[in-house]
Amino acid sequence: MTGQGSERPDKGKGMKVQWKPEHETQIQRNFHMKASHWLSEMFRDAQNAGE
């Protein structure tokens, strides 16, 4: 990410979102926390399914 704001397609609909550059750090922190939580859940569920 460039620090100039970020854009991403929204679920294939061609819509884009953009945020202010000063929010980039908090947005990345939120993303990493959510990704970490999601991965933990996924690995826990996979481990429980294997038991």
Short mmCIF file of N, CA and C in Angstrom, two decimals:
data_model
loop_
_atom_site.label_atom_id
_atom_site.label_comp_id
_atom_site.label_asym_id
_atom_site.label_seq_id
_atom_site.Cartn_x
_atom_site.Cartn_y
_atom_site.Cartn_z
N MET A 1 0.84 -1.17 0.00
CA MET A 1 0.00 0.00 0.00
C MET A 1 0.89 1.24 0.00
N THR A 2 0.42 2.27 -0.61
CA THR A 2 1.28 3.39 -0.90
C THR A 2 1.24 4.52 0.11
N GLY A 3 0.27 4.53 0.99
CA GLY A 3 0.13 5.66 1.90
C GLY A 3 -0.64 6.82 1.27
N GLN A 4 -1.02 6.70 0.01
CA GLN A 4 -1.81 7.72 -0.68
C GLN A 4 -3.29 7.38 -0.64
N GLY A 5 -3.70 6.50 0.27
CA GLY A 5 -5.05 5.97 0.27
C GLY A 5 -5.00 4.68 -0.52
N SER A 6 -6.00 3.87 -0.36
CA SER A 6 -5.98 2.58 -1.04
C SER A 6 -7.31 2.36 -1.72
N GLU A 7 -7.27 1.63 -2.79
CA GLU A 7 -8.48 1.29 -3.51
C GLU A 7 -8.53 -0.22 -3.66
N ARG A 8 -9.73 -0.76 -3.68
CA ARG A 8 -9.90 -2.18 -3.94
C ARG A 8 -11.27 -2.39 -4.58
N PRO A 9 -11.37 -3.35 -5.47
CA PRO A 9 -12.70 -3.67 -6.00
C PRO A 9 -13.57 -4.22 -4.88
N ASP A 10 -14.83 -3.88 -4.87
CA ASP A 10 -15.72 -4.33 -3.82
C ASP A 10 -16.52 -5.53 -4.31
N LYS A 11 -16.05 -6.71 -3.98
CA LYS A 11 -16.74 -7.97 -4.26
C LYS A 11 -17.11 -8.11 -5.73
N GLY A 12 -16.25 -7.70 -6.61
CA GLY A 12 -16.45 -7.92 -8.03
C GLY A 12 -17.49 -7.02 -8.67
N LYS A 13 -18.01 -6.05 -7.97
CA LYS A 13 -19.04 -5.18 -8.52
C LYS A 13 -18.45 -3.95 -9.21
N GLY A 14 -17.13 -3.83 -9.20
CA GLY A 14 -16.51 -2.69 -9.84
C GLY A 14 -16.50 -1.44 -8.98
N MET A 15 -17.12 -1.50 -7.81
CA MET A 15 -17.13 -0.36 -6.92
C MET A 15 -15.81 -0.32 -6.15
N LYS A 16 -15.29 0.87 -5.90
CA LYS A 16 -14.03 0.99 -5.17
C LYS A 16 -14.25 1.81 -3.91
N VAL A 17 -13.42 1.51 -2.92
CA VAL A 17 -13.44 2.30 -1.70
C VAL A 17 -12.10 2.99 -1.56
N GLN A 18 -12.09 4.11 -0.88
CA GLN A 18 -10.85 4.83 -0.68
C GLN A 18 -10.92 5.51 0.68
N TRP A 19 -9.79 5.54 1.37
CA TRP A 19 -9.75 6.20 2.66
C TRP A 19 -8.61 7.20 2.69
N LYS A 20 -8.67 8.06 3.68
CA LYS A 20 -7.65 9.10 3.81
C LYS A 20 -6.32 8.47 4.21
N PRO A 21 -5.23 9.00 3.69
CA PRO A 21 -3.90 8.45 3.99
C PRO A 21 -3.60 8.40 5.49
N GLU A 22 -4.11 9.34 6.27
CA GLU A 22 -3.82 9.33 7.70
C GLU A 22 -4.50 8.18 8.43
N HIS A 23 -5.45 7.49 7.78
CA HIS A 23 -6.12 6.35 8.38
C HIS A 23 -5.45 5.02 8.01
N GLU A 24 -4.47 5.05 7.14
CA GLU A 24 -3.84 3.84 6.61
C GLU A 24 -3.32 2.92 7.72
N THR A 25 -2.63 3.48 8.72
CA THR A 25 -2.05 2.66 9.79
C THR A 25 -3.12 1.92 10.56
N GLN A 26 -4.19 2.61 10.94
CA GLN A 26 -5.26 1.96 11.70
C GLN A 26 -6.00 0.93 10.84
N ILE A 27 -6.19 1.21 9.58
CA ILE A 27 -6.87 0.26 8.69
C ILE A 27 -6.03 -1.00 8.53
N GLN A 28 -4.72 -0.85 8.36
CA GLN A 28 -3.86 -2.03 8.26
C GLN A 28 -3.86 -2.82 9.56
N ARG A 29 -3.84 -2.12 10.70
CA ARG A 29 -3.89 -2.81 12.00
C ARG A 29 -5.18 -3.61 12.12
N ASN A 30 -6.31 -2.99 11.76
CA ASN A 30 -7.60 -3.69 11.81
C ASN A 30 -7.60 -4.91 10.90
N PHE A 31 -7.06 -4.75 9.69
CA PHE A 31 -7.02 -5.85 8.74
C PHE A 31 -6.22 -7.02 9.31
N HIS A 32 -5.04 -6.73 9.86
CA HIS A 32 -4.19 -7.79 10.38
C HIS A 32 -4.81 -8.47 11.60
N MET A 33 -5.49 -7.71 12.44
CA MET A 33 -6.15 -8.32 13.59
C MET A 33 -7.28 -9.24 13.14
N LYS A 34 -8.07 -8.80 12.17
CA LYS A 34 -9.17 -9.62 11.67
C LYS A 34 -8.65 -10.86 10.96
N ALA A 35 -7.58 -10.70 10.18
CA ALA A 35 -7.00 -11.84 9.47
C ALA A 35 -6.44 -12.85 10.46
N SER A 36 -5.78 -12.37 11.51
CA SER A 36 -5.22 -13.25 12.53
C SER A 36 -6.34 -14.04 13.23
N HIS A 37 -7.41 -13.35 13.57
CA HIS A 37 -8.55 -14.01 14.22
C HIS A 37 -9.16 -15.06 13.29
N TRP A 38 -9.34 -14.71 12.03
CA TRP A 38 -9.92 -15.62 11.06
C TRP A 38 -9.04 -16.87 10.89
N LEU A 39 -7.72 -16.67 10.78
CA LEU A 39 -6.82 -17.81 10.64
C LEU A 39 -6.85 -18.70 11.88
N SER A 40 -6.87 -18.10 13.05
CA SER A 40 -6.93 -18.88 14.29
C SER A 40 -8.19 -19.74 14.32
N GLU A 41 -9.32 -19.14 13.97
CA GLU A 41 -10.57 -19.91 13.93
C GLU A 41 -10.50 -21.04 12.91
N MET A 42 -9.95 -20.74 11.73
CA MET A 42 -9.87 -21.74 10.68
C MET A 42 -9.00 -22.91 11.12
N PHE A 43 -7.83 -22.63 11.70
CA PHE A 43 -6.95 -23.70 12.16
C PHE A 43 -7.56 -24.48 13.32
N ARG A 44 -8.26 -23.80 14.23
CA ARG A 44 -8.92 -24.48 15.34
C ARG A 44 -10.00 -25.42 14.81
N ASP A 45 -10.80 -24.93 13.87
CA ASP A 45 -11.86 -25.77 13.30
C ASP A 45 -11.28 -26.97 12.57
N ALA A 46 -10.18 -26.76 11.84
CA ALA A 46 -9.54 -27.87 11.12
C ALA A 46 -8.99 -28.89 12.10
N GLN A 47 -8.40 -28.41 13.18
CA GLN A 47 -7.84 -29.32 14.18
C GLN A 47 -8.96 -30.11 14.85
N ASN A 48 -10.05 -29.44 15.19
CA ASN A 48 -11.18 -30.13 15.82
C ASN A 48 -11.82 -31.14 14.88
N ALA A 49 -11.86 -30.85 13.59
CA ALA A 49 -12.44 -31.77 12.62
C ALA A 49 -11.57 -33.02 12.48
N GLY A 50 -10.27 -32.88 12.70
CA GLY A 50 -9.35 -34.01 12.58
C GLY A 50 -9.33 -34.92 13.80
N GLU A 51 -9.95 -34.51 14.88
CA GLU A 51 -9.94 -35.32 16.10
C GLU A 51 -11.02 -36.37 16.09
#
